[in-house]
Coordinates of C-alpha atoms in Angstrom, one line a residue:
Chain R
M29 CA 0.0 0.2 0.2
G30 CA 1.4 3.9 -0.5
K31 CA 2.8 5.6 2.3
N32 CA 0.5 8.5 3.8
I33 CA 2.8 11.3 4.5
F34 CA 0.3 14.1 4.3
N35 CA 0.4 16.0 7.4
Q36 CA -0.8 19.1 8.9
E37 CA 2.0 21.3 6.9
L38 CA 0.6 19.9 4.0
E39 CA -2.9 20.8 4.3
N40 CA -1.8 24.3 5.5
Y41 CA 0.5 24.4 3.0
F42 CA -2.9 23.3 -0.1
S43 CA -5.0 25.4 1.9
T44 CA -3.6 28.6 1.6
R45 CA -1.5 29.1 -1.0
R46 CA -2.0 31.7 -3.5
S47 CA -0.9 32.8 -6.8
I48 CA 2.3 35.2 -6.3
R49 CA 2.0 39.0 -9.0
K50 CA 4.7 40.5 -6.3
F51 CA 8.6 39.3 -5.9
A52 CA 11.0 40.1 -4.1
D53 CA 14.2 41.1 -5.8
R54 CA 16.1 37.6 -4.8
E55 CA 18.2 35.3 -7.9
V56 CA 16.3 31.8 -8.2
S57 CA 19.3 30.0 -7.8
K58 CA 20.1 27.6 -11.3
E59 CA 20.7 24.6 -8.5
L60 CA 17.5 25.5 -6.8
L61 CA 15.4 25.3 -10.4
D62 CA 17.2 22.8 -11.9
S63 CA 15.9 20.6 -8.9
V64 CA 12.7 21.9 -9.4
L65 CA 12.2 20.8 -13.1
A66 CA 13.9 17.5 -12.7
L67 CA 11.6 16.6 -10.0
A68 CA 8.8 17.8 -11.3
A69 CA 9.8 15.9 -14.6
K70 CA 8.5 12.8 -12.6
A71 CA 4.8 13.6 -13.3
P72 CA 2.9 11.3 -15.0
T73 CA 2.9 12.0 -18.7
C74 CA 1.2 10.3 -21.7
G75 CA 2.8 6.9 -22.8
N76 CA 6.1 7.9 -20.7
M77 CA 6.5 10.2 -24.1
Q78 CA 7.2 13.8 -22.1
L79 CA 5.3 15.7 -25.0
Y80 CA 6.9 18.8 -23.4
S81 CA 9.5 21.6 -23.2
V82 CA 10.3 24.4 -21.1
V83 CA 11.7 27.4 -22.0
V84 CA 13.5 29.3 -19.0
T85 CA 13.8 33.4 -19.5
R86 CA 16.1 35.3 -16.8
R87 CA 18.4 37.3 -19.2
E88 CA 16.8 40.8 -18.5
E89 CA 16.5 41.8 -22.1
C90 CA 14.8 38.7 -22.8
R91 CA 12.1 39.0 -19.6
R92 CA 11.0 42.3 -21.0
E93 CA 10.5 41.8 -24.4
L94 CA 8.1 38.1 -23.1
A95 CA 7.1 40.6 -20.8
A96 CA 5.4 42.9 -23.5
L97 CA 3.5 39.4 -25.0
H98 CA 2.1 39.2 -21.1
F99 CA 0.7 42.5 -21.7
N100 CA 2.8 43.5 -18.8
Q101 CA 0.9 42.0 -16.6
P102 CA 3.1 42.6 -13.6
A103 CA 3.6 38.8 -12.9
S104 CA 5.2 38.3 -16.2
T105 CA 7.5 42.2 -15.4
G106 CA 8.6 41.6 -11.9
A107 CA 9.5 37.5 -11.8
P108 CA 13.4 36.8 -12.0
V109 CA 12.8 34.1 -13.6
L110 CA 9.9 33.6 -17.1
L111 CA 8.8 29.6 -17.2
T112 CA 7.2 29.1 -20.5
V113 CA 5.5 25.4 -20.7
C114 CA 5.2 24.5 -24.2
A115 CA 3.0 21.0 -25.4
D116 CA 6.0 19.8 -27.9
F117 CA 5.4 16.6 -29.8
A118 CA 8.9 18.0 -32.4
R119 CA 11.5 17.0 -30.5
F120 CA 9.6 13.1 -30.7
T121 CA 8.3 13.6 -33.9
R122 CA 12.2 14.2 -34.8
W123 CA 13.1 10.8 -33.6
C124 CA 10.7 8.8 -34.8
E125 CA 12.1 10.4 -38.6
I126 CA 15.6 9.7 -37.4
N127 CA 14.4 5.9 -36.7
N128 CA 11.8 5.8 -40.0
A129 CA 9.0 5.7 -37.6
D130 CA 6.2 6.7 -39.7
A131 CA 5.1 9.4 -37.1
A132 CA 1.6 11.1 -37.6
Y133 CA 1.5 13.9 -34.4
D134 CA 1.1 17.3 -36.6
N135 CA -2.8 16.9 -35.8
F136 CA -5.3 18.4 -33.1
L137 CA -5.6 14.4 -30.8
S138 CA -1.9 14.7 -30.3
F139 CA -2.1 18.2 -30.1
T140 CA -4.5 17.5 -26.9
S141 CA -2.6 14.3 -25.8
A142 CA 0.8 17.3 -25.4
F143 CA -1.3 20.0 -23.9
A144 CA -2.5 17.6 -21.7
D145 CA 1.4 16.5 -20.3
A146 CA 3.0 19.9 -20.4
M147 CA 0.1 21.2 -18.5
I148 CA 1.0 18.5 -15.8
L149 CA 4.3 19.2 -15.7
A150 CA 3.6 23.1 -15.4
Q151 CA 1.3 22.1 -12.5
Q152 CA 3.9 20.1 -11.0
I153 CA 6.6 22.5 -11.4
T154 CA 3.8 25.0 -9.0
T155 CA 3.7 22.5 -6.5
I156 CA 6.9 22.1 -6.1
A157 CA 8.6 25.4 -6.2
E158 CA 6.1 26.7 -4.2
L159 CA 6.8 23.7 -1.3
H160 CA 10.2 25.3 -1.9
G161 CA 9.0 28.2 -0.6
L162 CA 8.8 30.3 -3.4
G163 CA 5.6 31.9 -5.6
T164 CA 4.1 31.0 -8.8
C165 CA 1.8 33.2 -10.3
Y166 CA 0.1 31.5 -14.0
L167 CA 0.2 33.7 -17.0
G168 CA -2.8 33.1 -18.4
T169 CA -1.9 35.0 -22.3
A170 CA 0.6 32.1 -23.0
I171 CA -1.8 30.8 -25.3
Y172 CA -3.2 33.9 -26.4
N173 CA -0.6 35.3 -27.9
G174 CA 1.0 32.1 -29.1
P175 CA 2.1 32.4 -31.5
E176 CA 3.7 36.3 -30.8
I177 CA 5.9 33.8 -28.2
A178 CA 6.7 31.2 -30.5
R179 CA 8.4 33.5 -32.8
L180 CA 10.0 35.2 -29.7
L181 CA 11.4 31.5 -28.7
K182 CA 12.1 30.5 -31.9
L183 CA 9.5 27.7 -30.8
P184 CA 9.4 25.5 -34.1
R185 CA 6.5 23.7 -35.4
M186 CA 4.9 21.0 -33.3
V187 CA 6.1 22.8 -29.9
F188 CA 3.0 25.9 -28.5
P189 CA 2.9 27.7 -25.1
V190 CA 0.3 26.4 -23.5
A191 CA 1.7 28.5 -20.0
C192 CA 3.9 30.7 -18.8
L193 CA 5.0 30.6 -14.5
A194 CA 5.8 33.7 -13.4
V195 CA 9.0 32.5 -10.1
G196 CA 10.4 34.0 -8.0
Y197 CA 10.4 34.6 -4.0
P198 CA 7.5 36.3 -2.6
D199 CA 6.9 40.4 -2.4
G200 CA 4.0 39.7 0.4
E201 CA 0.9 36.9 0.8
G202 CA -1.0 37.4 -2.7
V203 CA -4.4 37.4 -2.3
E204 CA -6.5 35.7 -0.9
T205 CA -10.0 34.9 -3.7
E206 CA -12.2 32.8 -3.2
R207 CA -13.2 29.8 -4.6
L208 CA -16.7 28.0 -5.0
P209 CA -18.5 25.6 -3.3
M210 CA -17.5 21.8 -3.9
E211 CA -20.7 20.3 -5.2
A212 CA -20.2 23.6 -7.7
F213 CA -17.9 21.1 -9.5
V214 CA -18.7 17.9 -8.1
H215 CA -21.4 15.6 -9.8
E216 CA -22.2 12.0 -8.5
E217 CA -21.9 9.1 -11.2
T218 CA -23.7 11.7 -14.6
Y219 CA -23.5 15.2 -14.8
R220 CA -26.1 17.0 -12.6
A221 CA -27.8 19.8 -15.2
D222 CA -28.4 22.8 -12.4
S223 CA -31.4 25.1 -12.1
D224 CA -30.6 28.5 -12.9
E225 CA -31.7 28.5 -8.4
E226 CA -28.5 26.5 -8.1
I227 CA -27.1 28.2 -9.8
V228 CA -27.5 31.9 -8.5
R229 CA -26.8 29.7 -5.2
L230 CA -23.9 28.7 -6.1
F231 CA -22.5 31.8 -7.3
K232 CA -24.0 33.4 -4.5
A233 CA -20.7 34.1 -2.5
K234 CA -18.9 35.0 -5.4
D235 CA -22.0 37.3 -6.4
D236 CA -21.8 38.6 -2.5
Y237 CA -17.8 38.4 -2.3
P238 CA -16.0 42.1 -1.0
A239 CA -13.4 42.7 -3.6
N240 CA -15.8 41.8 -6.3
A241 CA -18.2 44.0 -5.6
Q242 CA -15.4 46.3 -5.0
Y243 CA -14.4 44.9 -8.9
V244 CA -17.6 44.9 -10.5
A245 CA -17.8 49.2 -8.9
E246 CA -15.1 50.1 -10.7
N247 CA -16.1 48.2 -13.8
G248 CA -19.4 49.7 -13.7
K249 CA -20.8 47.5 -14.9
A250 CA -24.7 45.6 -13.5
N251 CA -23.2 42.9 -12.0
L252 CA -20.2 40.7 -11.3
A253 CA -21.3 38.1 -15.2
Q254 CA -20.8 41.1 -16.7
V255 CA -17.6 42.1 -15.8
F256 CA -16.2 38.8 -16.5
A257 CA -18.0 38.6 -20.0
E258 CA -17.7 42.4 -21.0
V259 CA -15.4 43.4 -20.0
R260 CA -12.0 40.9 -19.1
Y261 CA -12.7 37.7 -21.5
P262 CA -14.9 39.9 -23.7
R263 CA -16.7 38.6 -26.7
A264 CA -14.7 40.1 -29.4
M265 CA -11.7 39.1 -28.0
N266 CA -12.2 35.4 -27.4
E267 CA -13.7 35.1 -31.2
E268 CA -10.8 37.5 -32.6
F269 CA -7.8 35.2 -31.0
S270 CA -9.6 31.7 -31.8
R271 CA -10.2 32.4 -35.1
K272 CA -6.0 33.8 -35.0
L273 CA -5.3 30.5 -32.7
L274 CA -7.1 28.1 -34.9
E275 CA -5.0 29.6 -38.6
Y276 CA -2.1 29.6 -36.7
L277 CA -1.8 25.2 -35.2
N278 CA -3.6 24.4 -39.0
F279 CA -4.9 21.7 -37.8
Chain Q
M3 CA 8.6 35.2 2.2
G4 CA 7.0 31.9 1.0
K5 CA 7.7 29.1 4.7
N6 CA 9.7 26.7 2.6
I7 CA 8.4 23.7 3.8
F8 CA 10.4 20.5 1.1
N9 CA 12.4 17.9 3.2
Q10 CA 13.6 14.0 2.0
E11 CA 10.5 12.9 3.0
L12 CA 8.7 14.7 -0.2
E13 CA 12.4 14.9 -2.2
N14 CA 11.4 10.9 -1.6
Y15 CA 7.9 10.9 -2.8
F16 CA 8.7 12.9 -5.7
S17 CA 11.5 11.6 -7.5
T18 CA 9.8 7.5 -7.0
R19 CA 5.9 8.2 -7.0
R20 CA 5.1 6.2 -9.7
S21 CA 1.2 5.4 -12.1
I22 CA -0.6 2.1 -9.8
R23 CA -3.1 0.9 -12.6
K24 CA -4.0 -2.0 -9.7
F25 CA -5.8 -2.1 -6.7
A26 CA -6.6 -3.2 -3.4
D27 CA -9.8 -4.2 -2.6
R28 CA -10.5 -1.4 -0.9
E29 CA -12.8 2.0 -0.8
V30 CA -12.1 5.1 -1.2
S31 CA -14.2 6.8 2.0
K32 CA -16.2 9.4 0.5
E33 CA -15.2 11.6 4.0
L34 CA -10.8 11.4 2.7
L35 CA -12.6 11.9 -1.6
D36 CA -14.1 15.0 -0.6
S37 CA -11.6 16.2 1.3
V38 CA -9.5 16.2 -1.6
L39 CA -11.2 17.1 -4.4
A40 CA -11.9 19.9 -2.1
L41 CA -8.2 20.8 -1.4
A42 CA -7.6 20.5 -5.3
A43 CA -10.1 23.8 -5.8
K44 CA -7.5 25.9 -4.6
A45 CA -5.0 25.0 -6.9
P46 CA -4.8 28.3 -9.6
T47 CA -7.5 28.8 -12.4
C48 CA -7.7 30.7 -15.5
G49 CA -9.3 34.7 -13.8
N50 CA -11.0 32.3 -10.7
M51 CA -13.7 31.1 -13.6
Q52 CA -13.2 27.4 -12.1
L53 CA -13.4 25.9 -15.8
Y54 CA -13.9 22.6 -15.0
S55 CA -16.4 20.1 -13.2
V56 CA -15.6 16.2 -12.0
V57 CA -17.7 13.1 -12.1
V58 CA -17.5 11.0 -9.6
T59 CA -18.2 7.3 -10.6
R60 CA -18.3 4.5 -7.7
R61 CA -21.4 2.4 -8.8
E62 CA -20.3 -0.1 -10.3
E63 CA -22.0 -1.0 -13.1
C64 CA -21.4 2.8 -14.1
R65 CA -17.8 1.8 -13.6
R66 CA -18.4 -1.0 -16.3
E67 CA -20.1 1.0 -18.7
L68 CA -17.2 4.1 -18.3
A69 CA -14.1 1.8 -17.9
A70 CA -15.5 0.2 -21.8
L71 CA -15.1 3.3 -23.6
H72 CA -11.5 3.8 -21.8
F73 CA -10.2 -0.1 -24.1
N74 CA -11.0 -1.8 -21.1
Q75 CA -8.0 -0.6 -19.8
P76 CA -6.9 -2.6 -16.4
A77 CA -6.4 1.0 -14.6
S78 CA -10.2 1.7 -15.2
T79 CA -12.1 -1.5 -14.9
G80 CA -10.2 -2.5 -11.0
A81 CA -10.3 0.7 -9.4
P82 CA -12.1 1.4 -7.0
V83 CA -13.3 5.6 -7.8
L84 CA -12.9 6.8 -11.0
L85 CA -12.7 10.8 -12.0
T86 CA -13.5 12.3 -15.0
V87 CA -12.0 15.8 -14.8
C88 CA -14.5 18.1 -17.5
A89 CA -13.4 21.4 -18.9
D90 CA -16.3 23.1 -18.6
F91 CA -17.9 26.7 -19.6
A92 CA -21.0 25.6 -19.6
R93 CA -21.4 26.6 -16.2
F94 CA -20.0 29.7 -15.9
T95 CA -21.6 30.5 -19.2
R96 CA -25.2 29.9 -17.8
W97 CA -23.9 31.8 -15.0
C98 CA -24.2 35.0 -17.5
E99 CA -26.6 34.8 -19.1
I100 CA -28.2 34.4 -15.7
N101 CA -27.3 37.9 -15.1
N102 CA -27.8 39.3 -18.6
A103 CA -23.8 39.1 -19.4
D104 CA -23.1 38.8 -23.4
A105 CA -21.0 35.1 -22.8
A106 CA -19.0 34.1 -25.0
Y107 CA -17.1 31.2 -24.8
D108 CA -18.5 28.4 -26.9
N109 CA -14.3 28.9 -28.7
F110 CA -11.6 27.2 -29.0
L111 CA -9.2 29.6 -26.7
S112 CA -12.4 29.4 -24.4
F113 CA -11.6 25.7 -25.1
T114 CA -7.9 26.0 -24.2
S115 CA -8.8 28.0 -21.3
A116 CA -11.2 25.4 -19.5
F117 CA -8.6 22.4 -20.8
A118 CA -5.8 23.9 -18.8
D119 CA -8.5 24.7 -15.2
A120 CA -9.2 21.0 -15.9
M121 CA -5.4 19.5 -15.9
I122 CA -4.6 21.6 -13.6
L123 CA -6.6 20.4 -11.0
A124 CA -6.5 16.6 -11.7
Q125 CA -2.6 17.3 -11.5
Q126 CA -3.7 18.9 -7.6
I127 CA -6.1 16.2 -7.1
T128 CA -3.0 13.6 -8.1
T129 CA -0.7 14.9 -5.7
I130 CA -2.5 15.6 -3.0
A131 CA -4.0 11.7 -3.7
E132 CA -0.9 10.2 -3.7
L133 CA 0.6 12.3 -0.6
H134 CA -2.5 10.5 0.8
G135 CA -1.0 6.9 0.3
L136 CA -4.0 6.0 -2.8
G137 CA -2.8 5.4 -6.3
T138 CA -3.3 6.5 -9.6
C139 CA -3.4 6.3 -13.2
Y140 CA -3.7 8.6 -16.0
L141 CA -6.2 7.3 -19.1
G142 CA -5.6 9.5 -21.7
T143 CA -7.6 7.9 -23.3
A144 CA -10.4 10.8 -21.8
I145 CA -10.7 12.4 -25.0
Y146 CA -9.8 10.3 -27.4
N147 CA -13.0 8.3 -26.5
G148 CA -14.7 12.6 -25.1
P149 CA -17.8 11.9 -27.5
E150 CA -18.5 8.9 -26.5
I151 CA -17.9 9.5 -22.5
A152 CA -20.1 13.1 -22.9
R153 CA -22.9 11.0 -23.5
L154 CA -22.6 8.3 -21.3
L155 CA -22.0 10.8 -17.9
K156 CA -24.9 13.2 -20.1
L157 CA -22.2 16.1 -20.3
P158 CA -24.0 19.2 -22.0
R159 CA -22.5 21.0 -24.8
M160 CA -19.2 23.6 -23.6
V161 CA -17.9 20.0 -21.0
F162 CA -16.0 18.6 -22.6
P163 CA -13.4 15.3 -20.4
V164 CA -9.9 15.5 -20.3
A165 CA -8.4 13.7 -18.3
C166 CA -10.0 10.2 -16.4
L167 CA -8.0 9.8 -13.0
A168 CA -8.3 5.2 -11.6
V169 CA -7.7 6.3 -7.9
G170 CA -7.8 3.4 -5.0
Y171 CA -5.2 2.1 -2.7
P172 CA -2.3 0.4 -4.8
D173 CA -1.5 -3.0 -4.9
G174 CA 1.2 -3.5 -5.0
E175 CA 4.2 0.0 -5.7
G176 CA 3.9 0.1 -10.1
V177 CA 6.3 0.1 -12.6
E178 CA 9.8 2.2 -12.8
T179 CA 9.2 4.2 -16.3
E180 CA 12.6 6.2 -17.5
R181 CA 12.8 10.0 -18.0
L182 CA 14.8 11.4 -20.7
P183 CA 17.4 13.6 -19.4
M184 CA 16.6 16.9 -17.8
E185 CA 18.1 18.5 -20.8
A186 CA 16.3 16.7 -23.5
F187 CA 13.0 19.3 -22.5
V188 CA 14.8 22.2 -20.9
H189 CA 15.4 25.0 -23.0
E190 CA 17.5 28.6 -21.7
E191 CA 16.3 31.5 -23.4
T192 CA 15.3 30.4 -26.5
Y193 CA 14.3 26.6 -27.8
R194 CA 17.2 24.4 -29.4
A195 CA 17.5 23.3 -32.0
D196 CA 18.7 19.9 -31.2
S197 CA 20.8 18.3 -34.1
D198 CA 20.1 14.9 -34.7
E199 CA 22.9 13.3 -33.3
E200 CA 22.2 14.9 -30.5
I201 CA 17.9 13.6 -30.0
V202 CA 19.7 10.1 -30.7
R203 CA 22.1 10.5 -27.3
L204 CA 18.6 12.2 -25.5
F205 CA 16.6 9.5 -25.9
K206 CA 19.6 6.5 -26.2
A207 CA 18.7 5.2 -22.1
K208 CA 15.0 5.4 -23.0
D209 CA 16.7 3.2 -26.6
D210 CA 18.5 0.9 -23.9
Y211 CA 15.9 0.3 -20.9
P212 CA 15.9 -3.1 -20.8
A213 CA 11.6 -3.2 -20.4
N214 CA 11.7 -0.9 -23.5
A215 CA 14.1 -3.3 -25.6
Q216 CA 11.7 -6.1 -24.7
Y217 CA 9.0 -4.3 -26.1
V218 CA 10.1 -3.8 -28.9
A219 CA 10.3 -7.5 -29.5
E220 CA 6.9 -8.2 -28.4
N221 CA 6.1 -6.0 -31.4
G222 CA 7.8 -8.0 -34.5
K223 CA 9.3 -4.0 -35.3
A224 CA 13.2 -2.5 -35.4
N225 CA 13.3 0.7 -32.7
L226 CA 10.8 1.8 -29.8
A227 CA 10.2 4.9 -31.9
Q228 CA 8.9 2.8 -34.4
V229 CA 6.3 0.9 -32.0
F230 CA 5.6 4.0 -30.9
A231 CA 4.9 5.8 -33.7
E232 CA 3.1 1.8 -35.9
V233 CA 1.9 0.2 -32.5
R234 CA 0.5 2.7 -29.7
Y235 CA 0.3 5.9 -31.3
P236 CA -0.1 5.2 -35.6
R237 CA -1.7 7.6 -38.2
A238 CA -4.5 6.2 -38.5
M239 CA -5.7 6.6 -35.2
N240 CA -4.2 9.8 -35.1
E241 CA -6.1 11.5 -37.9
E242 CA -9.4 9.6 -37.0
F243 CA -9.5 10.8 -33.2
S244 CA -8.6 14.3 -34.3
R245 CA -10.9 14.3 -37.3
K246 CA -13.9 13.3 -35.2
L247 CA -13.0 14.9 -32.1
L248 CA -13.0 18.3 -34.1
E249 CA -16.1 17.4 -35.8
Y250 CA -17.9 16.9 -32.2
L251 CA -16.0 20.2 -30.5
N252 CA -16.9 22.4 -33.6
F253 CA -15.1 25.5 -33.0

């Protein structure tokens, strides 16, 4: 049987972890980062193919150029290290070609396998880094500006950024964010079709959360959902980036 | 600054963890599973939208039907619990609609955001479950047979399975698998275009790994790459499933 090493300290870590967007002026040593990356690579991977790569950006000029493609979010401009985690079927495909194997991985199914592999690795890096006292923040813009990031980092065909992690020593504790009650996302045996009344109930704590109420006022909207759908992640942006991505990936 | 709680016990866990495909005849209590799921939901999530759902399959008949869609892999037939982790923009979209917000999340960009969120959650569940002494195994077939799984689990539009985790108490220790050397997937500042000689070197330990050599012989192929590209993940399968998925998702 597996060994249960869970304890109160780990419970505290997992229950209180926060993303960090402000970093101390302190390097993350190559030795520490290498040990995090090496351990993270023991995470599960599809057929043990390791369909990922990580581009480590440390040099100031490179960080500045990369941060610009993340819309200069504070986490991207202030972190001493940016890790661009990529879905990568290029390395595996080239190995197949060298071995006269008929590789066919430039397609949507293979993209999803590599995407999953890269996200598993990204989250394993996040957990191991945070357990070491580092702070991290995902930059969702990795995918939005994927084609431009691919050009900057010289990613070849079949290598696509799916997550960027800002990593450094935290300056401050980060901001606590609310979560939906667990029954909102857990379904027993089959997916439960919630009534509108139930959805309203599940999101009520989120609607009522003080920081969210302030956010609604600042954006001049009637409610939080409108801030999300019409300001933060609006139709025109979603549809334009979708077209651009599908054109670039060309499945 | 963040607290460093990493120690030798965690190092041992992360460096020796293995996927488990054979489970003891022992239930995973609802209390334990709920605590794992609740903690996992503190993982990072895109804009705090929690674009995921988890369908918990415990009933024997349901597990049998679901396992069939995972090609009856041993991990799927023998586990007391199967967790189907789904990219889910349906709940959030319905909340927006109820609030008269112009939601536009039925597109490729939004799918990638929800995919990333769901994979982060899946890996967080994996880590927390394993730290509790549970064994887990990802079933990559979650995506392959996504449309059929969606029908079985009654997933509505904008809810799509991206990972299935078999969870239970381990029977045995699982099989150790080799990994590529770290320099194979870590790139400094920009992506390093490896020469063919370098790729051969990076994969050499994998080619030479005793279990892999046996695997090549059993499949009557010339090398490991051919087993992957022509037997395990062959062209016809990849291309057929890609077409089927793109048709179903209809971006």
